[in-house]
Each structure stands twice: as structure tokens, then as C-alpha cells.
PDB file of C-alpha atoms in Angstrom:
ATOM      1  CA  UNK A   1      15.710-103.346 -27.662  1.00 63.00           C
ATOM      2  CA  UNK A   2      16.354 -99.608 -27.470  1.00 76.00           C
ATOM      3  CA  UNK A   3      15.795 -96.629 -25.229  1.00 75.00           C
ATOM      4  CA  UNK A   4      12.245 -96.302 -26.535  1.00 76.00           C
ATOM      5  CA  UNK A   5      11.616 -99.787 -25.096  1.00 80.00           C
ATOM      6  CA  UNK A   6      13.525 -99.239 -21.859  1.00 82.00           C
ATOM      7  CA  UNK A   7      11.921 -96.027 -20.641  1.00 81.00           C
ATOM      8  CA  UNK A   8       8.605 -95.988 -18.816  1.00 78.00           C
ATOM      9  CA  UNK A   9       7.928 -92.268 -18.933  1.00 84.00           C
ATOM     10  CA  UNK A  10      10.162 -90.736 -16.267  1.00 94.00           C
ATOM     11  CA  UNK A  11      12.997 -92.968 -15.066  1.00 96.00           C
ATOM     12  CA  UNK A  12      15.059 -92.716 -11.903  1.00 97.00           C
ATOM     13  CA  UNK A  13      18.500 -94.175 -12.705  1.00 97.00           C
ATOM     14  CA  UNK A  14      20.401 -95.303  -9.616  1.00 98.00           C
ATOM     15  CA  UNK A  15      24.090 -94.428 -10.088  1.00 96.00           C
ATOM     16  CA  UNK A  16      26.348 -97.335  -9.192  1.00 96.00           C
ATOM     17  CA  UNK A  17      29.286 -94.995  -8.542  1.00 93.00           C
ATOM     18  CA  UNK A  18      27.693 -94.087  -5.187  1.00 94.00           C
ATOM     19  CA  UNK A  19      27.154 -97.688  -4.090  1.00 95.00           C
ATOM     20  CA  UNK A  20      28.899 -99.439  -1.219  1.00 95.00           C
ATOM     21  CA  UNK A  21      31.156-101.755  -3.216  1.00 94.00           C
ATOM     22  CA  UNK A  22      31.515-104.139  -0.291  1.00 95.00           C
ATOM     23  CA  UNK A  23      27.765-104.744  -0.711  1.00 95.00           C
ATOM     24  CA  UNK A  24      27.365-104.041  -4.440  1.00 96.00           C
ATOM     25  CA  UNK A  25      25.417-107.154  -5.388  1.00 96.00           C
ATOM     26  CA  UNK A  26      23.126-106.779  -2.377  1.00 96.00           C
ATOM     27  CA  UNK A  27      22.407-103.109  -3.104  1.00 97.00           C
ATOM     28  CA  UNK A  28      21.772-103.733  -6.781  1.00 97.00           C
ATOM     29  CA  UNK A  29      19.345-106.507  -5.889  1.00 97.00           C
ATOM     30  CA  UNK A  30      17.545-104.088  -3.551  1.00 97.00           C
ATOM     31  CA  UNK A  31      16.987-101.371  -6.176  1.00 98.00           C
ATOM     32  CA  UNK A  32      16.171-103.832  -8.955  1.00 98.00           C
ATOM     33  CA  UNK A  33      13.610-105.520  -6.694  1.00 97.00           C
ATOM     34  CA  UNK A  34      12.177-102.068  -5.942  1.00 97.00           C
ATOM     35  CA  UNK A  35      11.571-101.548  -9.664  1.00 96.00           C
ATOM     36  CA  UNK A  36      14.696 -99.857 -11.000  1.00 97.00           C
ATOM     37  CA  UNK A  37      15.413-100.916 -14.561  1.00 96.00           C
ATOM     38  CA  UNK A  38      18.063 -98.475 -15.830  1.00 97.00           C
ATOM     39  CA  UNK A  39      21.316 -98.387 -13.883  1.00 98.00           C
ATOM     40  CA  UNK A  40      23.832 -95.591 -14.453  1.00 97.00           C
ATOM     41  CA  UNK A  41      27.476 -96.696 -14.646  1.00 96.00           C
ATOM     42  CA  UNK A  42      30.059 -93.895 -14.380  1.00 94.00           C
ATOM     43  CA  UNK A  43      33.504 -94.394 -15.904  1.00 94.00           C
ATOM     44  CA  UNK A  44      36.208 -91.804 -15.136  1.00 87.00           C
ATOM     45  CA  UNK A  45      39.729 -91.999 -16.554  1.00 78.00           C
ATOM     46  CA  UNK A  46      41.685 -89.641 -14.308  1.00 73.00           C
ATOM     47  CA  UNK A  47      42.235 -87.279 -17.256  1.00 74.00           C
ATOM     48  CA  UNK A  48      38.922 -85.804 -18.395  1.00 73.00           C
ATOM     49  CA  UNK A  49      37.852 -85.969 -14.755  1.00 78.00           C
ATOM     50  CA  UNK A  50      40.249 -86.273 -11.795  1.00 65.00           C
ATOM     51  CA  UNK A  51      39.150 -89.615 -10.336  1.00 68.00           C
ATOM     52  CA  UNK A  52      39.642 -93.024 -11.851  1.00 75.00           C
ATOM     53  CA  UNK A  53      36.355 -94.814 -11.233  1.00 85.00           C
ATOM     54  CA  UNK A  54      34.839 -98.198 -12.096  1.00 86.00           C
ATOM     55  CA  UNK A  55      35.251 -99.911 -15.452  1.00 92.00           C
ATOM     56  CA  UNK A  56      34.620-103.054 -17.509  1.00 94.00           C
ATOM     57  CA  UNK A  57      35.739-105.480 -14.795  1.00 95.00           C
ATOM     58  CA  UNK A  58      32.931-104.296 -12.523  1.00 96.00           C
ATOM     59  CA  UNK A  59      30.517-104.151 -15.457  1.00 97.00           C
ATOM     60  CA  UNK A  60      31.153-107.812 -16.286  1.00 97.00           C
ATOM     61  CA  UNK A  61      30.601-108.792 -12.657  1.00 97.00           C
ATOM     62  CA  UNK A  62      27.085-107.351 -12.519  1.00 97.00           C
ATOM     63  CA  UNK A  63      25.701-107.544 -16.050  1.00 97.00           C
ATOM     64  CA  UNK A  64      24.115-110.979 -15.660  1.00 97.00           C
ATOM     65  CA  UNK A  65      22.178-110.081 -12.500  1.00 96.00           C
ATOM     66  CA  UNK A  66      20.996-106.819 -14.109  1.00 97.00           C
ATOM     67  CA  UNK A  67      20.006-108.311 -17.451  1.00 97.00           C
ATOM     68  CA  UNK A  68      18.282-111.383 -16.077  1.00 97.00           C
ATOM     69  CA  UNK A  69      15.598-109.164 -14.502  1.00 95.00           C
ATOM     70  CA  UNK A  70      15.220-107.001 -17.596  1.00 95.00           C
ATOM     71  CA  UNK A  71      17.518-104.199 -16.436  1.00 96.00           C
ATOM     72  CA  UNK A  72      19.921-102.229 -18.594  1.00 97.00           C
ATOM     73  CA  UNK A  73      23.322-100.654 -18.002  1.00 98.00           C
ATOM     74  CA  UNK A  74      23.769 -97.055 -19.121  1.00 97.00           C
ATOM     75  CA  UNK A  75      27.498 -96.243 -19.215  1.00 98.00           C
ATOM     76  CA  UNK A  76      28.550 -92.604 -18.816  1.00 96.00           C
ATOM     77  CA  UNK A  77      32.079 -92.184 -20.144  1.00 96.00           C
ATOM     78  CA  UNK A  78      33.835 -89.279 -18.453  1.00 91.00           C
ATOM     79  CA  UNK A  79      36.940 -90.027 -20.489  1.00 92.00           C
ATOM     80  CA  UNK A  80      39.146 -88.766 -23.272  1.00 88.00           C
ATOM     81  CA  UNK A  81      38.809 -90.657 -26.574  1.00 91.00           C
ATOM     82  CA  UNK A  82      35.592 -92.446 -25.571  1.00 95.00           C
ATOM     83  CA  UNK A  83      35.198 -94.454 -28.799  1.00 95.00           C
ATOM     84  CA  UNK A  84      38.251 -96.570 -28.019  1.00 95.00           C
ATOM     85  CA  UNK A  85      36.300 -98.104 -25.109  1.00 96.00           C
ATOM     86  CA  UNK A  86      33.028 -98.851 -26.909  1.00 98.00           C
ATOM     87  CA  UNK A  87      33.812-102.394 -28.056  1.00 98.00           C
ATOM     88  CA  UNK A  88      35.054-103.592 -24.672  1.00 97.00           C
ATOM     89  CA  UNK A  89      32.050-102.055 -22.948  1.00 98.00           C
ATOM     90  CA  UNK A  90      29.655-103.673 -25.419  1.00 98.00           C
ATOM     91  CA  UNK A  91      31.353-107.038 -24.875  1.00 98.00           C
ATOM     92  CA  UNK A  92      31.211-106.512 -21.088  1.00 98.00           C
ATOM     93  CA  UNK A  93      27.442-105.995 -20.998  1.00 97.00           C
ATOM     94  CA  UNK A  94      26.851-102.296 -21.619  1.00 98.00           C
ATOM     95  CA  UNK A  95      23.535-101.446 -23.240  1.00 97.00           C
ATOM     96  CA  UNK A  96      24.294 -97.802 -23.963  1.00 97.00           C
ATOM     97  CA  UNK A  97      27.183 -95.368 -23.859  1.00 98.00           C
ATOM     98  CA  UNK A  98      27.232 -91.641 -23.221  1.00 97.00           C
ATOM     99  CA  UNK A  99      30.229 -89.557 -24.232  1.00 96.00           C
ATOM    100  CA  UNK A 100      31.105 -85.919 -23.586  1.00 95.00           C
ATOM    101  CA  UNK A 101      30.966 -83.607 -26.574  1.00 93.00           C
ATOM    102  CA  UNK A 102      33.871 -81.632 -25.125  1.00 92.00           C
ATOM    103  CA  UNK A 103      36.336 -84.402 -26.047  1.00 92.00           C
ATOM    104  CA  UNK A 104      35.300 -85.237 -29.622  1.00 92.00           C
ATOM    105  CA  UNK A 105      35.687 -83.334 -32.868  1.00 89.00           C
ATOM    106  CA  UNK A 106      33.113 -85.233 -34.918  1.00 92.00           C
ATOM    107  CA  UNK A 107      30.070 -86.144 -32.826  1.00 92.00           C
ATOM    108  CA  UNK A 108      28.293 -87.949 -35.677  1.00 92.00           C
ATOM    109  CA  UNK A 109      31.167 -90.348 -36.341  1.00 94.00           C
ATOM    110  CA  UNK A 110      31.437 -91.295 -32.665  1.00 96.00           C
ATOM    111  CA  UNK A 111      27.689 -91.905 -32.549  1.00 95.00           C
ATOM    112  CA  UNK A 112      28.022 -94.148 -35.607  1.00 95.00           C
ATOM    113  CA  UNK A 113      30.787 -96.180 -33.956  1.00 96.00           C
ATOM    114  CA  UNK A 114      28.523 -96.886 -30.979  1.00 97.00           C
ATOM    115  CA  UNK A 115      25.547 -97.753 -33.170  1.00 96.00           C
ATOM    116  CA  UNK A 116      27.614-100.277 -35.171  1.00 96.00           C
ATOM    117  CA  UNK A 117      28.177-102.164 -31.907  1.00 97.00           C
ATOM    118  CA  UNK A 118      24.452-102.200 -31.132  1.00 96.00           C
ATOM    119  CA  UNK A 119      24.722 -99.661 -28.323  1.00 97.00           C
ATOM    120  CA  UNK A 120      22.285 -96.949 -27.400  1.00 96.00           C
ATOM    121  CA  UNK A 121      23.893 -93.510 -27.460  1.00 97.00           C
ATOM    122  CA  UNK A 122      23.761 -90.363 -25.390  1.00 96.00           C
ATOM    123  CA  UNK A 123      25.815 -87.193 -25.515  1.00 96.00           C
ATOM    124  CA  UNK A 124      26.795 -85.362 -22.341  1.00 95.00           C
ATOM    125  CA  UNK A 125      27.248 -81.632 -21.902  1.00 94.00           C
ATOM    126  CA  UNK A 126      29.152 -80.010 -19.061  1.00 93.00           C
ATOM    127  CA  UNK A 127      27.604 -77.016 -17.252  1.00 93.00           C
ATOM    128  CA  UNK A 128      29.545 -74.504 -19.359  1.00 89.00           C
ATOM    129  CA  UNK A 129      28.989 -76.102 -22.773  1.00 92.00           C
ATOM    130  CA  UNK A 130      26.978 -74.124 -25.328  1.00 89.00           C
ATOM    131  CA  UNK A 131      23.743 -76.028 -25.964  1.00 90.00           C
ATOM    132  CA  UNK A 132      23.026 -74.436 -29.319  1.00 86.00           C
ATOM    133  CA  UNK A 133      26.400 -75.570 -30.661  1.00 79.00           C
ATOM    134  CA  UNK A 134      25.497 -79.258 -30.294  1.00 81.00           C
ATOM    135  CA  UNK A 135      21.725 -79.174 -30.758  1.00 82.00           C
ATOM    136  CA  UNK A 136      21.821 -80.423 -34.347  1.00 81.00           C
ATOM    137  CA  UNK A 137      24.069 -83.383 -33.538  1.00 80.00           C
ATOM    138  CA  UNK A 138      21.917 -84.227 -30.527  1.00 82.00           C
ATOM    139  CA  UNK A 139      18.945 -84.868 -32.788  1.00 82.00           C
ATOM    140  CA  UNK A 140      20.505 -88.210 -33.824  1.00 87.00           C
ATOM    141  CA  UNK A 141      21.075 -89.689 -30.361  1.00 94.00           C
ATOM    142  CA  UNK A 142      18.780 -91.382 -27.861  1.00 94.00           C
ATOM    143  CA  UNK A 143      19.234 -88.741 -25.186  1.00 94.00           C
ATOM    144  CA  UNK A 144      21.253 -85.710 -24.209  1.00 95.00           C
ATOM    145  CA  UNK A 145      22.720 -85.506 -20.711  1.00 95.00           C
ATOM    146  CA  UNK A 146      22.675 -82.070 -19.130  1.00 95.00           C
ATOM    147  CA  UNK A 147      25.159 -82.177 -16.252  1.00 93.00           C
ATOM    148  CA  UNK A 148      23.888 -80.427 -13.136  1.00 92.00           C
ATOM    149  CA  UNK A 149      27.294 -80.663 -11.455  1.00 82.00           C
ATOM    150  CA  UNK A 150      30.856 -80.586 -12.701  1.00 79.00           C
ATOM    151  CA  UNK A 151      31.489 -84.231 -13.601  1.00 75.00           C
ATOM    152  CA  UNK A 152      33.802 -86.456 -11.630  1.00 66.00           C
ATOM    153  CA  UNK A 153      32.693 -86.762  -8.020  1.00 70.00           C
ATOM    154  CA  UNK A 154      29.505 -88.177  -6.517  1.00 72.00           C
ATOM    155  CA  UNK A 155      27.683 -86.317  -3.750  1.00 72.00           C
ATOM    156  CA  UNK A 156      27.869 -82.768  -5.136  1.00 79.00           C
ATOM    157  CA  UNK A 157      24.971 -80.326  -4.736  1.00 85.00           C
ATOM    158  CA  UNK A 158      22.628 -79.687  -7.654  1.00 87.00           C
ATOM    159  CA  UNK A 159      23.414 -76.499  -9.598  1.00 89.00           C
ATOM    160  CA  UNK A 160      20.152 -74.552  -9.818  1.00 93.00           C
ATOM    161  CA  UNK A 161      21.442 -72.809 -12.936  1.00 93.00           C
ATOM    162  CA  UNK A 162      21.013 -76.174 -14.666  1.00 95.00           C
ATOM    163  CA  UNK A 163      17.227 -75.791 -14.636  1.00 97.00           C
ATOM    164  CA  UNK A 164      16.987 -73.227 -17.476  1.00 96.00           C
ATOM    165  CA  UNK A 165      19.587 -75.250 -19.394  1.00 95.00           C
ATOM    166  CA  UNK A 166      17.425 -78.363 -19.086  1.00 96.00           C
ATOM    167  CA  UNK A 167      14.430 -76.420 -20.372  1.00 96.00           C
ATOM    168  CA  UNK A 168      16.460 -74.987 -23.253  1.00 95.00           C
ATOM    169  CA  UNK A 169      17.810 -78.395 -24.194  1.00 94.00           C
ATOM    170  CA  UNK A 170      14.325 -79.888 -24.122  1.00 95.00           C
ATOM    171  CA  UNK A 171      13.095 -77.146 -26.470  1.00 94.00           C
ATOM    172  CA  UNK A 172      15.939 -77.768 -28.928  1.00 93.00           C
ATOM    173  CA  UNK A 173      15.419 -81.513 -29.307  1.00 93.00           C
ATOM    174  CA  UNK A 174      12.812 -83.690 -30.999  1.00 92.00           C
ATOM    175  CA  UNK A 175      10.322 -85.304 -28.630  1.00 91.00           C
ATOM    176  CA  UNK A 176      11.851 -88.733 -29.284  1.00 91.00           C
ATOM    177  CA  UNK A 177      15.202 -87.630 -27.818  1.00 93.00           C
ATOM    178  CA  UNK A 178      15.169 -87.816 -24.029  1.00 95.00           C
ATOM    179  CA  UNK A 179      16.821 -85.342 -21.684  1.00 96.00           C
ATOM    180  CA  UNK A 180      18.883 -86.828 -18.872  1.00 97.00           C
ATOM    181  CA  UNK A 181      20.134 -84.985 -15.782  1.00 97.00           C
ATOM    182  CA  UNK A 182      23.013 -86.124 -13.599  1.00 95.00           C
ATOM    183  CA  UNK A 183      24.230 -84.526 -10.381  1.00 91.00           C
ATOM    184  CA  UNK A 184      22.614 -83.655  -7.074  1.00 93.00           C
ATOM    185  CA  UNK A 185      19.299 -85.363  -7.841  1.00 96.00           C
ATOM    186  CA  UNK A 186      17.263 -86.032  -4.712  1.00 97.00           C
ATOM    187  CA  UNK A 187      13.634 -85.853  -3.561  1.00 96.00           C
ATOM    188  CA  UNK A 188      13.726 -82.041  -3.707  1.00 96.00           C
ATOM    189  CA  UNK A 189      15.575 -81.517  -6.991  1.00 97.00           C
ATOM    190  CA  UNK A 190      14.142 -84.427  -9.003  1.00 97.00           C
ATOM    191  CA  UNK A 191      10.702 -82.783  -9.385  1.00 97.00           C
ATOM    192  CA  UNK A 192      12.377 -79.518 -10.402  1.00 97.00           C
ATOM    193  CA  UNK A 193      14.432 -81.251 -13.088  1.00 97.00           C
ATOM    194  CA  UNK A 194      11.361 -83.145 -14.264  1.00 97.00           C
ATOM    195  CA  UNK A 195       9.322 -79.948 -14.481  1.00 97.00           C
ATOM    196  CA  UNK A 196      12.088 -78.357 -16.554  1.00 97.00           C
ATOM    197  CA  UNK A 197      11.814 -81.157 -19.104  1.00 97.00           C
ATOM    198  CA  UNK A 198      14.092 -84.028 -18.061  1.00 97.00           C
ATOM    199  CA  UNK A 199      12.740 -87.570 -18.036  1.00 96.00           C
ATOM    200  CA  UNK A 200      15.922 -89.508 -17.157  1.00 97.00           C
ATOM    201  CA  UNK A 201      17.100 -88.604 -13.661  1.00 98.00           C
ATOM    202  CA  UNK A 202      20.372 -90.034 -12.375  1.00 97.00           C
ATOM    203  CA  UNK A 203      20.542 -90.385  -8.583  1.00 97.00           C
ATOM    204  CA  UNK A 204      23.577 -91.691  -6.720  1.00 95.00           C
ATOM    205  CA  UNK A 205      23.913 -90.576  -3.103  1.00 95.00           C
ATOM    206  CA  UNK A 206      20.150 -90.107  -2.779  1.00 96.00           C
ATOM    207  CA  UNK A 207      19.742 -93.845  -3.353  1.00 97.00           C
ATOM    208  CA  UNK A 208      22.831 -95.767  -2.323  1.00 96.00           C
ATOM    209  CA  UNK A 209      23.983 -93.580   0.566  1.00 95.00           C
ATOM    210  CA  UNK A 210      20.675 -93.949   2.400  1.00 95.00           C
ATOM    211  CA  UNK A 211      19.854 -96.531   5.064  1.00 94.00           C
ATOM    212  CA  UNK A 212      17.462 -98.323   2.715  1.00 96.00           C
ATOM    213  CA  UNK A 213      18.336 -98.056  -0.980  1.00 97.00           C
ATOM    214  CA  UNK A 214      15.073 -99.609  -2.119  1.00 97.00           C
ATOM    215  CA  UNK A 215      12.962 -97.199  -0.065  1.00 98.00           C
ATOM    216  CA  UNK A 216      15.083 -94.265  -1.238  1.00 98.00           C
ATOM    217  CA  UNK A 217      14.571 -95.292  -4.871  1.00 98.00           C
ATOM    218  CA  UNK A 218      10.814 -95.583  -4.386  1.00 97.00           C
ATOM    219  CA  UNK A 219      10.722 -92.156  -2.706  1.00 97.00           C
ATOM    220  CA  UNK A 220      12.343 -90.593  -5.765  1.00 97.00           C
ATOM    221  CA  UNK A 221       9.930 -92.367  -8.096  1.00 97.00           C
ATOM    222  CA  UNK A 222       7.037 -91.044  -6.024  1.00 96.00           C
ATOM    223  CA  UNK A 223       8.511 -87.534  -6.079  1.00 96.00           C
ATOM    224  CA  UNK A 224       8.302 -87.360  -9.882  1.00 96.00           C
ATOM    225  CA  UNK A 225       5.045 -89.314 -10.312  1.00 90.00           C
TER     226      UNK A 225
END
């Protein structure tokens, strides 16, 4: 299986980082039952981004319930030296890994390391990263993540200056390479990001910080339908 099999046109990816971890299994069951199939899993190391977030221990605790309903786990590595984590993540249930181009010297070799482990691959670009500089390397991945916030903390507001960057990134990539957006996605900004060319929309607070996560997920799906 690969990203071409996982995506159903435009996908809303609930971001586990924003979940209530006292009710994690319950909330995941809610969004999976509502139709979510790609779950975003943020990993921060306290170096590339200030917070230390969730990691393989949490991944192993949820991978069975996600996979048994046909879901996949998309791991966003906000870390230095991302390749050193690929094997453990693959063994813990990750289906894909996304690494930041700002922390690697040779994008192609890092992509190859992930592929050898059977992982899907995305590359992430911070708001200030030059898109043209990585466009060629991005042609060999499954998707490119255009950050619409500074990475690290959930709940930040969407940067409207990301919209022309999304459109530019979409124009630089082959049709088979998806464009993902992460940060500040809600019922208002999701359609804007979709119109700019993104088809993978990561939503954390707009799903898990609402009274009803399933209803919030369905609202976002409806907003981009």
C-alpha cells in the first residue's frame, strides 16, 4: 500500500498532538468511525522545535486500533537527524515519515533510507524555506508539507501568507506528488488551502479540541467537498 492507495481525493488528517491523552483511544475511535483514515502523528525533539512531544511508545499503543480499520499513521518528524528514528518508527507501526529539509544535507539519501524500510515519505518546509531550492528533490517523494505555522505548538493561527506558497509548491510538483498543509486548519481555512492546491489538510485543534471530535471532522470534510 502507498499514498496513492490511501488518499481519497482531499483528505482531512486529524492531528493526534491536539488530542486529550486521557481519552486518546476514545477520541481516535470517534474520528476513525467518522471516516478518518490518515492520522497525523507529530514528533518533536526539543531541539529542532522547543517542545518534546509524543513518540514511538504512543505510536505502538495505537497502531493496532488504527490499522485494523484500514487507517494509516503519518509521522511528522520535527527533529534533528530524522533518519536515525526511521527504523524504530517503522517497527512501531508508522506508515509514512515526513522530515524537514532544513535539517538534512542530502534529501535524496534520507528519502532512500525511508523507502528501504517500506515507509511512505514526505518532506516538510518551514514558512521561510525557499520552495524553488527543494522543488527538484520533492519530485521523488509522496508529498510535500507546506507549513502554515512555525512548527512546534498546536493551536496556532493559520498564516495567510502560506496560501501563495501552497499554490507555488503545487505548480512546481508533478501531479502525483501531493501537497500537505499543517497549521491553523479549520472550517474557514481548509477551503482556502484546498483552493490553493493542497489535498492533504492536517487539523488538530479544529478536531480534537471540539466538543464532538467526530462531528468536527465531518464538518471539515464537508467544508472541502
